Amino acid sequence: MGLHPVMMRDILLKTMFRTNVTHVSEIARALCLPIGVTQELVDLARSQRLLEATGTLHANSTGEMGYQLTDAGKARAVDALAQSEYFGAMPVPLDVYREQVRRQSIRNLEITRDRLQAAMGHLILPPTLLDQLGPAVGAGRSILMYGPPGNGKSSISNGIKAALGDKIFIPRAVAYAGQVITVYDPIVHAAAEEDLDDPNSLRRTSGRYDTRYVRCERPTVVTGGELTLDMLDLVYNPVARTYQAPLQLKSTGGIFIIDDLGRQSEPPQKIVNRWIVPLEEGRDILALQSGEKFEVPFDTLVIFSTNFHPNEIFDKAALRRIFFKIKVDGPSQEDFLKIFALVARKKRMPLDGPSLVHLLQNKYPTIGNVYANYQPVFLIDQMLAICRFEGIEPQMRPDLIDRAWANMFVRDEAIVK
């Protein structure tokens, strides 16, 4: 197992103390270990008089022997819990996890144009954008997407997630220097459905992999203006005396999206500086409460998304370390009309030719004919809200266009106090 027998024995005792499991099959499920290994652990604890057999009196329907903690076992469990509250699934040694990361690396994926285009099928994108995105996603390196707000940078990031498509194995916890760090997080990791065994089948279909791992979709972690640098450090719970993996470790094998870069309390340059070693060397450095530092694998597609021009928020050294820079501009008038028609159909808003002509000839020239992807949704939602308020059927009229347009921008005028 690659773990110290004392650590394994103590996790066994803590798990039995906290969950009251008594049979080897139940204990094995709680520890996510094979029954044979679990039986060895139970026998070790019995030899040290920390467990005792309860005989067949309390055996289950399979005829298994029951076990319980002795007084010495309870005392040892309480002492072990005082050092760390962690119990349950046996952790995976960090060195073993490194090998698993290498086998399922995001850089091993082959992303074709058809696959990426299918994932982005709900978006109206210029072909040149896919030309840039494809090699960037396929390389599994860092991407900087920049451009005016409201043009789908976040939607593109979600499309990239959909393009990944396959499953990987996430450890429930990893162990380093006697410390346990929980990694699997149901909020971040979407567990794949398990194959259930047919009781009438002669062969088992499930249980073909180490159950200390959870088979999941490739993870996606999304942060925005709330991101602070301490979120990228190990999270220590002083009450439970346990560690939780930071966000970038939870995103291993998947995507880490930093949205709205430049809106965080930390300067963008400082945030990117934190990623320099991981991005260049494929490893990150974390620290325990004791101050001891250690390396963990860094295998994540990092996507920075910002509304600022890169030259305004980064120096040249930082930009050099971001492998792909992709500008996401607003749509052309033709693409804007395609988006408008798609949104109208989805929201069941009848299209009206004179209203669209009014919008294009009288409204957009006032802002220099600059189109944005968010605007069709905004305008149509506004008109629908007006129609509901006025008690009329959903419809598009020039006067409704004017009322919707008035809510899309704030006029630059003095406020009289």
CSV table of C-alpha atoms in Angstrom, one decimal:
chain,number,residue,atom,x,y,z
A,1,MET,CA,0.0,0.0,0.0
A,2,GLY,CA,3.0,2.3,0.4
A,3,LEU,CA,1.8,3.5,3.8
A,4,HIS,CA,3.3,3.0,7.3
A,5,PRO,CA,1.5,0.1,9.0
A,6,VAL,CA,0.9,2.3,12.1
A,7,MET,CA,-0.9,4.9,10.1
A,8,MET,CA,-3.1,2.3,8.5
A,9,ARG,CA,-3.8,0.6,11.8
A,10,ASP,CA,-4.7,4.0,13.4
A,11,ILE,CA,-7.1,4.9,10.5
A,12,LEU,CA,-8.7,1.4,11.0
A,13,LEU,CA,-9.2,2.0,14.7
A,14,LYS,CA,-10.5,5.6,14.2
A,15,THR,CA,-12.9,4.4,11.5
A,16,MET,CA,-14.3,1.6,13.6
A,17,PHE,CA,-14.6,4.0,16.6
A,18,ARG,CA,-16.4,6.7,14.6
A,19,THR,CA,-18.7,4.5,12.4
A,20,ASN,CA,-19.3,1.4,14.5
A,21,VAL,CA,-18.5,-1.0,11.6
A,22,THR,CA,-17.8,-4.5,12.9
A,23,HIS,CA,-17.4,-6.9,10.0
A,24,VAL,CA,-14.4,-7.1,7.6
A,25,SER,CA,-16.6,-6.5,4.5
A,26,GLU,CA,-18.0,-3.4,6.1
A,27,ILE,CA,-14.7,-2.2,7.3
A,28,ALA,CA,-13.2,-2.8,3.8
A,29,ARG,CA,-15.9,-0.6,2.2
A,30,ALA,CA,-15.3,2.1,4.8
A,31,LEU,CA,-11.5,2.0,4.3
A,32,CYS,CA,-11.8,1.6,0.5
A,33,LEU,CA,-9.5,-1.4,0.7
A,34,PRO,CA,-9.6,-5.0,-0.6
A,35,ILE,CA,-11.0,-7.5,1.9
A,36,GLY,CA,-7.7,-9.4,2.0
A,37,VAL,CA,-5.7,-6.3,3.0
A,38,THR,CA,-8.4,-5.3,5.5
A,39,GLN,CA,-8.2,-8.7,7.1
A,40,GLU,CA,-4.5,-8.4,7.5
A,41,LEU,CA,-5.0,-5.0,9.3
A,42,VAL,CA,-7.6,-6.5,11.6
A,43,ASP,CA,-5.3,-9.4,12.4
A,44,LEU,CA,-2.5,-6.9,13.1
A,45,ALA,CA,-4.7,-5.0,15.5
A,46,ARG,CA,-5.8,-8.2,17.2
A,47,SER,CA,-2.2,-9.3,17.7
A,48,GLN,CA,-1.7,-6.0,19.5
A,49,ARG,CA,-4.9,-6.5,21.6
A,50,LEU,CA,-6.5,-3.5,20.1
A,51,LEU,CA,-9.4,-5.5,18.5
A,52,GLU,CA,-11.2,-8.6,19.7
A,53,ALA,CA,-13.5,-11.0,18.0
A,54,THR,CA,-17.1,-11.0,19.1
A,55,GLY,CA,-17.7,-14.5,17.8
A,56,THR,CA,-20.4,-15.7,15.5
A,57,LEU,CA,-23.2,-14.4,17.8
A,58,HIS,CA,-23.2,-11.1,16.0
A,59,ALA,CA,-22.1,-12.4,12.6
A,60,ASN,CA,-24.0,-11.1,9.6
A,61,SER,CA,-25.8,-13.2,7.0
A,62,THR,CA,-22.6,-14.2,5.2
A,63,GLY,CA,-21.3,-15.8,8.4
A,64,GLU,CA,-18.5,-13.2,8.9
A,65,MET,CA,-16.8,-12.9,12.2
A,66,GLY,CA,-17.6,-9.7,14.1
A,67,TYR,CA,-14.9,-7.5,15.7
A,68,GLN,CA,-14.9,-4.7,18.2
A,69,LEU,CA,-12.4,-2.4,19.8
A,70,THR,CA,-10.9,-3.5,23.1
A,71,ASP,CA,-10.5,-0.9,25.9
A,72,ALA,CA,-6.9,-0.5,24.7
A,73,GLY,CA,-8.2,-0.1,21.2
A,74,LYS,CA,-10.6,2.6,22.2
A,75,ALA,CA,-7.9,4.5,24.1
A,76,ARG,CA,-5.6,4.3,21.0
A,77,ALA,CA,-8.4,5.4,18.7
A,78,VAL,CA,-9.1,8.5,21.0
A,79,ASP,CA,-5.4,9.3,21.1
A,80,ALA,CA,-5.1,9.0,17.3
A,81,LEU,CA,-8.2,11.2,16.8
A,82,ALA,CA,-6.5,13.8,19.0
A,83,GLN,CA,-3.7,13.9,16.5
A,84,SER,CA,-5.9,13.9,13.4
A,85,GLU,CA,-9.7,13.5,13.0
A,86,TYR,CA,-9.2,11.9,9.6
A,87,PHE,CA,-10.8,8.5,9.2
A,88,GLY,CA,-12.4,6.5,6.4
A,89,ALA,CA,-10.8,5.9,3.0
A,90,MET,CA,-7.2,5.0,3.2
A,91,PRO,CA,-5.0,7.7,1.6
A,92,VAL,CA,-2.9,7.2,-1.5
A,93,PRO,CA,0.8,7.9,-1.1
A,94,LEU,CA,1.9,11.1,-2.9
A,95,ASP,CA,4.4,9.3,-5.0
A,96,VAL,CA,1.8,6.8,-6.2
A,97,TYR,CA,-0.6,9.7,-7.0
A,98,ARG,CA,2.2,11.4,-9.1
A,99,GLU,CA,2.3,8.3,-11.3
A,100,GLN,CA,-1.5,8.3,-11.7
A,101,VAL,CA,-1.5,12.0,-12.7
A,102,ARG,CA,1.1,11.2,-15.3
A,103,ARG,CA,-1.0,8.4,-16.8
A,104,GLN,CA,-4.1,10.5,-17.0
A,105,SER,CA,-2.4,13.8,-17.8
A,106,ILE,CA,-4.5,16.5,-19.5
A,107,ARG,CA,-1.6,16.9,-22.0
A,108,ASN,CA,-2.3,13.4,-23.2
A,109,LEU,CA,-5.6,14.4,-24.7
A,110,GLU,CA,-6.1,14.7,-28.4
A,111,ILE,CA,-8.5,17.5,-29.2
A,112,THR,CA,-9.6,17.5,-32.9
A,113,ARG,CA,-11.4,20.4,-34.6
A,114,ASP,CA,-14.6,18.3,-34.9
A,115,ARG,CA,-14.6,17.5,-31.2
A,116,LEU,CA,-14.0,21.2,-30.2
A,117,GLN,CA,-16.5,22.4,-32.7
A,118,ALA,CA,-19.1,20.0,-31.3
A,119,ALA,CA,-18.5,21.2,-27.8
A,120,MET,CA,-18.9,24.8,-28.9
A,121,GLY,CA,-21.9,24.1,-31.1
A,122,HIS,CA,-24.2,26.3,-29.0
A,123,LEU,CA,-21.9,29.4,-29.6
A,124,ILE,CA,-21.6,31.6,-32.7
A,125,LEU,CA,-17.8,31.9,-33.1
A,126,PRO,CA,-15.6,33.1,-36.0
A,127,PRO,CA,-13.6,30.2,-37.5
A,128,THR,CA,-10.3,31.9,-36.7
A,129,LEU,CA,-11.1,31.7,-33.0
A,130,LEU,CA,-11.3,27.9,-33.2
A,131,ASP,CA,-8.0,27.9,-35.1
A,132,GLN,CA,-6.4,29.4,-32.0
A,133,LEU,CA,-8.3,27.5,-29.4
A,134,GLY,CA,-7.7,24.1,-30.8
A,135,PRO,CA,-3.9,24.0,-30.4
A,136,ALA,CA,-4.1,25.7,-27.0
A,137,VAL,CA,-6.5,23.2,-25.6
A,138,GLY,CA,-4.7,20.3,-27.2
A,139,ALA,CA,-1.4,21.4,-25.6
A,140,GLY,CA,-2.9,21.4,-22.1
A,141,ARG,CA,-0.9,24.6,-21.3
A,142,SER,CA,-2.0,28.0,-20.1
A,143,ILE,CA,-4.4,30.3,-22.0
A,144,LEU,CA,-5.0,34.0,-21.7
A,145,MET,CA,-8.3,35.1,-23.2
A,146,TYR,CA,-8.8,38.9,-23.4
A,147,GLY,CA,-11.2,41.3,-25.0
A,148,PRO,CA,-14.2,43.5,-24.3
A,149,PRO,CA,-16.7,42.3,-21.7
A,150,GLY,CA,-19.8,40.4,-22.6
A,151,ASN,CA,-18.4,38.5,-25.6
A,152,GLY,CA,-18.5,34.9,-24.2
A,153,LYS,CA,-15.1,34.3,-22.7
A,154,SER,CA,-16.7,32.4,-19.8
A,155,SER,CA,-18.9,30.5,-22.2
A,156,ILE,CA,-15.9,29.5,-24.3
A,157,SER,CA,-14.2,28.2,-21.1
A,158,ASN,CA,-17.2,26.0,-20.4
A,159,GLY,CA,-17.1,24.8,-24.0
A,160,ILE,CA,-13.5,23.8,-23.5
A,161,LYS,CA,-14.6,21.8,-20.4
A,162,ALA,CA,-17.2,20.0,-22.5
A,163,ALA,CA,-14.6,19.1,-25.1
A,164,LEU,CA,-12.5,17.2,-22.7
A,165,GLY,CA,-15.1,14.5,-22.4
A,166,ASP,CA,-13.3,11.6,-20.7
A,167,LYS,CA,-13.0,10.3,-17.1
A,168,ILE,CA,-10.1,10.3,-14.7
A,169,PHE,CA,-9.5,9.0,-11.2
A,170,ILE,CA,-9.4,11.4,-8.3
A,171,PRO,CA,-7.9,10.2,-4.9
A,172,ARG,CA,-10.2,10.6,-1.9
A,173,ALA,CA,-7.0,11.6,0.0
A,174,VAL,CA,-3.2,11.6,-0.4
A,175,ALA,CA,-0.6,11.0,2.3
A,176,TYR,CA,2.7,12.8,2.8
A,177,ALA,CA,5.0,12.7,5.8
A,178,GLY,CA,2.4,11.1,8.0
A,179,GLN,CA,-0.2,13.8,7.1
A,180,VAL,CA,-3.4,13.1,5.2
A,181,ILE,CA,-4.6,15.7,2.6
A,182,THR,CA,-8.2,15.3,1.4
A,183,VAL,CA,-8.5,15.8,-2.4
A,184,TYR,CA,-11.9,14.5,-3.6
A,185,ASP,CA,-14.5,17.3,-3.2
A,186,PRO,CA,-18.1,16.6,-4.3
A,187,ILE,CA,-18.5,20.3,-5.1
A,188,VAL,CA,-15.6,20.3,-7.6
A,189,HIS,CA,-15.6,16.6,-8.8
A,190,ALA,CA,-18.6,15.1,-10.6
A,191,ALA,CA,-18.4,11.3,-9.9
A,192,ALA,CA,-19.3,9.1,-12.9
A,193,GLU,CA,-22.0,6.6,-12.5
A,194,GLU,CA,-20.7,3.2,-11.3
A,195,ASP,CA,-21.5,-0.1,-13.0
A,196,LEU,CA,-23.6,-2.2,-10.7
A,197,ASP,CA,-23.0,-5.9,-10.4
A,198,ASP,CA,-25.8,-8.2,-11.7
A,199,PRO,CA,-26.5,-10.6,-8.9
A,200,ASN,CA,-27.2,-13.3,-11.5
A,201,SER,CA,-23.9,-12.7,-13.4
A,202,LEU,CA,-20.9,-15.0,-13.0
A,203,ARG,CA,-18.5,-12.1,-13.5
A,204,ARG,CA,-18.1,-8.8,-11.6
A,205,THR,CA,-18.3,-5.6,-13.6
A,206,SER,CA,-17.5,-3.2,-10.9
A,207,GLY,CA,-14.6,-2.9,-8.5
A,208,ARG,CA,-12.0,-3.1,-11.3
A,209,TYR,CA,-10.0,-0.2,-9.9
A,210,ASP,CA,-8.6,1.0,-6.6
A,211,THR,CA,-11.6,2.3,-4.7
A,212,ARG,CA,-9.4,4.8,-2.9
A,213,TYR,CA,-10.0,6.8,-6.1
A,214,VAL,CA,-13.3,8.1,-7.4
A,215,ARG,CA,-13.9,7.9,-11.1
A,216,CYS,CA,-14.9,11.4,-12.2
A,217,GLU,CA,-15.4,13.8,-15.1
A,218,ARG,CA,-12.3,15.9,-15.6
A,219,PRO,CA,-12.7,18.6,-13.0
A,220,THR,CA,-13.3,22.3,-13.6
A,221,VAL,CA,-12.5,24.9,-10.9
A,222,VAL,CA,-13.9,28.4,-11.6
A,223,THR,CA,-12.8,31.5,-9.6
A,224,GLY,CA,-13.5,35.1,-10.1
A,225,GLY,CA,-13.0,38.3,-8.3
A,226,GLU,CA,-13.1,36.4,-5.0
A,227,LEU,CA,-9.7,34.7,-5.7
A,228,THR,CA,-7.0,35.4,-3.1
A,229,LEU,CA,-3.5,33.9,-3.0
A,230,ASP,CA,-4.2,32.0,0.2
A,231,MET,CA,-6.8,29.9,-1.6
A,232,LEU,CA,-3.8,28.3,-3.4
A,233,ASP,CA,-2.3,27.1,-0.2
A,234,LEU,CA,-3.1,24.0,1.8
A,235,VAL,CA,-6.1,24.5,3.9
A,236,TYR,CA,-5.5,23.4,7.5
A,237,ASN,CA,-8.4,22.8,9.9
A,238,PRO,CA,-6.9,23.4,13.4
A,239,VAL,CA,-9.9,21.8,15.1
A,240,ALA,CA,-9.9,18.5,13.2
A,241,ARG,CA,-6.1,18.8,12.6
A,242,THR,CA,-6.6,17.8,8.9
A,243,TYR,CA,-5.6,19.3,5.6
A,244,GLN,CA,-7.6,19.9,2.5
A,245,ALA,CA,-6.1,20.3,-1.0
A,246,PRO,CA,-6.0,23.8,-2.5
A,247,LEU,CA,-8.0,24.6,-5.5
A,248,GLN,CA,-5.3,24.0,-8.1
A,249,LEU,CA,-4.6,20.5,-6.7
A,250,LYS,CA,-8.3,19.7,-6.8
A,251,SER,CA,-8.3,20.7,-10.5
A,252,THR,CA,-5.5,18.3,-11.4
A,253,GLY,CA,-6.2,16.6,-14.7
A,254,GLY,CA,-8.8,19.3,-15.6
A,255,ILE,CA,-9.2,23.1,-16.0
A,256,PHE,CA,-8.6,26.0,-13.6
A,257,ILE,CA,-10.4,29.1,-14.8
A,258,ILE,CA,-9.5,32.5,-13.4
A,259,ASP,CA,-12.3,34.7,-14.6
A,260,ASP,CA,-12.4,38.5,-14.4
A,261,LEU,CA,-8.7,38.7,-13.9
A,262,GLY,CA,-7.9,42.2,-12.7
A,263,ARG,CA,-11.0,42.3,-10.4
A,264,GLN,CA,-9.3,40.5,-7.5
A,265,SER,CA,-7.9,42.2,-4.4
A,266,GLU,CA,-4.5,41.0,-5.4
A,267,PRO,CA,-2.8,42.7,-8.5
A,268,PRO,CA,-2.9,40.5,-11.6
A,269,GLN,CA,0.9,40.5,-11.8
A,270,LYS,CA,1.1,39.0,-8.4
A,271,ILE,CA,-1.5,36.3,-9.2
A,272,VAL,CA,0.4,35.3,-12.3
A,273,ASN,CA,3.7,35.3,-10.5
A,274,ARG,CA,2.3,32.6,-8.1
A,275,TRP,CA,1.7,30.4,-11.2
A,276,ILE,CA,5.2,30.8,-12.8
A,277,VAL,CA,6.8,27.6,-11.4
A,278,PRO,CA,3.7,25.4,-11.8
A,279,LEU,CA,3.2,26.6,-15.4
A,280,GLU,CA,6.8,26.2,-16.4
A,281,GLU,CA,7.8,23.0,-14.5
A,282,GLY,CA,4.6,21.1,-14.0
A,283,ARG,CA,4.9,21.0,-10.3
A,284,ASP,CA,3.7,23.1,-7.4
A,285,ILE,CA,5.1,23.7,-3.9
A,286,LEU,CA,2.9,23.5,-0.8
A,287,ALA,CA,3.8,23.8,2.9
A,288,LEU,CA,2.6,22.0,6.0
A,289,GLN,CA,1.8,23.8,9.2
A,290,SER,CA,5.3,22.8,10.4
A,291,GLY,CA,6.8,24.8,7.6
A,292,GLU,CA,8.0,21.8,5.7
A,293,LYS,CA,7.6,22.3,1.9
A,294,PHE,CA,7.0,19.5,-0.6
A,295,GLU,CA,6.2,19.1,-4.3
A,296,VAL,CA,2.8,18.1,-5.8
A,297,PRO,CA,2.0,17.5,-9.4
A,298,PHE,CA,0.6,20.4,-11.4
A,299,ASP,CA,-1.3,19.1,-14.4
A,300,THR,CA,-4.0,21.7,-15.1
A,301,LEU,CA,-5.1,23.7,-18.1
A,302,VAL,CA,-5.1,27.2,-16.6
A,303,ILE,CA,-7.3,29.7,-18.4
A,304,PHE,CA,-7.0,33.4,-17.5
A,305,SER,CA,-9.9,35.5,-18.7
A,306,THR,CA,-9.8,39.3,-18.5
A,307,ASN,CA,-11.5,42.4,-19.9
A,308,PHE,CA,-8.2,44.4,-19.7
A,309,HIS,CA,-5.5,44.5,-22.3
A,310,PRO,CA,-2.7,42.2,-21.3
A,311,ASN,CA,-0.1,45.0,-21.6
A,312,GLU,CA,-2.0,47.0,-19.0
A,313,ILE,CA,-1.8,44.3,-16.3
A,314,PHE,CA,1.3,42.2,-17.0
A,315,ASP,CA,4.9,42.7,-17.6
A,316,LYS,CA,6.6,41.0,-20.6
A,317,ALA,CA,8.1,38.2,-18.4
A,318,ALA,CA,4.6,37.2,-17.1
A,319,LEU,CA,3.2,37.3,-20.6
A,320,ARG,CA,6.0,35.1,-21.9
A,321,ARG,CA,5.0,32.4,-19.4
A,322,ILE,CA,1.4,32.2,-20.6
A,323,PHE,CA,1.7,30.0,-23.7
A,324,PHE,CA,-1.4,31.1,-25.7
A,325,LYS,CA,-2.9,34.6,-25.9
A,326,ILE,CA,-6.3,34.7,-27.6
A,327,LYS,CA,-8.3,37.9,-28.2
A,328,VAL,CA,-12.0,37.4,-28.1
A,329,ASP,CA,-13.7,40.3,-29.9
A,330,GLY,CA,-17.3,41.2,-30.3
A,331,PRO,CA,-19.2,39.6,-33.2
A,332,SER,CA,-19.6,41.0,-36.7
A,333,GLN,CA,-23.0,42.4,-37.6
A,334,GLU,CA,-23.8,39.2,-39.5
A,335,ASP,CA,-22.9,37.0,-36.4
A,336,PHE,CA,-24.8,39.4,-34.2
A,337,LEU,CA,-27.9,38.9,-36.2
A,338,LYS,CA,-27.4,35.1,-36.0
A,339,ILE,CA,-27.1,35.3,-32.3
A,340,PHE,CA,-30.2,37.5,-32.1
A,341,ALA,CA,-32.2,35.1,-34.1
A,342,LEU,CA,-31.1,32.1,-32.0
A,343,VAL,CA,-31.9,33.8,-28.7
A,344,ALA,CA,-35.3,35.0,-30.0
A,345,ARG,CA,-36.2,31.5,-31.1
A,346,LYS,CA,-35.1,30.0,-27.7
A,347,LYS,CA,-37.1,32.6,-25.8
A,348,ARG,CA,-40.1,32.5,-28.1
A,349,MET,CA,-39.8,36.1,-29.1
A,350,PRO,CA,-41.2,36.7,-32.6
A,351,LEU,CA,-38.7,38.5,-34.9
A,352,ASP,CA,-39.7,41.7,-36.5
A,353,GLY,CA,-37.9,43.1,-39.5
A,354,PRO,CA,-38.6,46.8,-39.0
A,355,SER,CA,-37.6,46.6,-35.4
A,356,LEU,CA,-34.2,45.0,-36.3
A,357,VAL,CA,-33.6,47.7,-39.0
A,358,HIS,CA,-34.4,50.4,-36.4
A,359,LEU,CA,-31.9,48.7,-34.0
A,360,LEU,CA,-29.1,48.5,-36.6
A,361,GLN,CA,-29.6,51.9,-38.3
A,362,ASN,CA,-30.6,54.1,-35.4
A,363,LYS,CA,-29.2,52.6,-32.2
A,364,TYR,CA,-25.9,51.0,-32.9
A,365,PRO,CA,-24.4,53.9,-34.8
A,366,THR,CA,-24.7,55.9,-31.5
A,367,ILE,CA,-22.1,53.5,-30.0
A,368,GLY,CA,-19.9,53.2,-33.1
A,369,ASN,CA,-21.5,50.0,-34.3
A,370,VAL,CA,-19.7,48.0,-31.7
A,371,TYR,CA,-21.6,44.7,-31.1
A,372,ALA,CA,-21.3,42.3,-28.1
A,373,ASN,CA,-22.5,38.8,-27.6
A,374,TYR,CA,-24.4,39.5,-24.5
A,375,GLN,CA,-26.6,42.2,-26.1
A,376,PRO,CA,-29.2,40.0,-27.9
A,377,VAL,CA,-30.0,38.2,-24.6
A,378,PHE,CA,-30.2,41.5,-22.7
A,379,LEU,CA,-32.4,43.3,-25.3
A,380,ILE,CA,-34.8,40.4,-25.7
A,381,ASP,CA,-35.1,39.8,-22.0
A,382,GLN,CA,-35.8,43.5,-21.5
A,383,MET,CA,-38.6,43.5,-24.2
A,384,LEU,CA,-40.1,40.3,-22.6
A,385,ALA,CA,-40.2,42.0,-19.2
A,386,ILE,CA,-41.9,45.1,-20.7
A,387,CYS,CA,-44.5,42.9,-22.5
A,388,ARG,CA,-45.3,41.1,-19.2
A,389,PHE,CA,-45.7,44.4,-17.4
A,390,GLU,CA,-47.9,45.9,-20.1
A,391,GLY,CA,-50.0,42.8,-20.3
A,392,ILE,CA,-49.3,42.1,-24.0
A,393,GLU,CA,-48.1,39.1,-25.9
A,394,PRO,CA,-44.3,38.9,-26.5
A,395,GLN,CA,-43.5,41.1,-29.4
A,396,MET,CA,-40.8,43.2,-30.9
A,397,ARG,CA,-41.5,46.8,-31.8
A,398,PRO,CA,-39.2,49.9,-32.4
A,399,ASP,CA,-40.6,51.6,-29.3
A,400,LEU,CA,-39.9,48.5,-27.2
A,401,ILE,CA,-36.4,48.4,-28.7
A,402,ASP,CA,-35.9,52.0,-27.5
A,403,ARG,CA,-37.1,51.1,-24.0
A,404,ALA,CA,-34.8,48.1,-23.8
A,405,TRP,CA,-31.8,50.0,-25.2
A,406,ALA,CA,-32.2,52.7,-22.5
A,407,ASN,CA,-31.5,50.1,-19.9
A,408,MET,CA,-28.4,48.7,-21.6
A,409,PHE,CA,-26.3,51.8,-21.0
A,410,VAL,CA,-25.9,54.5,-18.4
A,411,ARG,CA,-25.7,58.0,-19.8
A,412,ASP,CA,-22.7,60.0,-18.7
A,413,GLU,CA,-24.4,62.9,-17.0
A,414,ALA,CA,-24.0,64.9,-13.8
A,415,ILE,CA,-26.1,64.0,-10.8
A,416,VAL,CA,-27.7,67.0,-9.1
A,417,LYS,CA,-27.3,66.7,-5.3
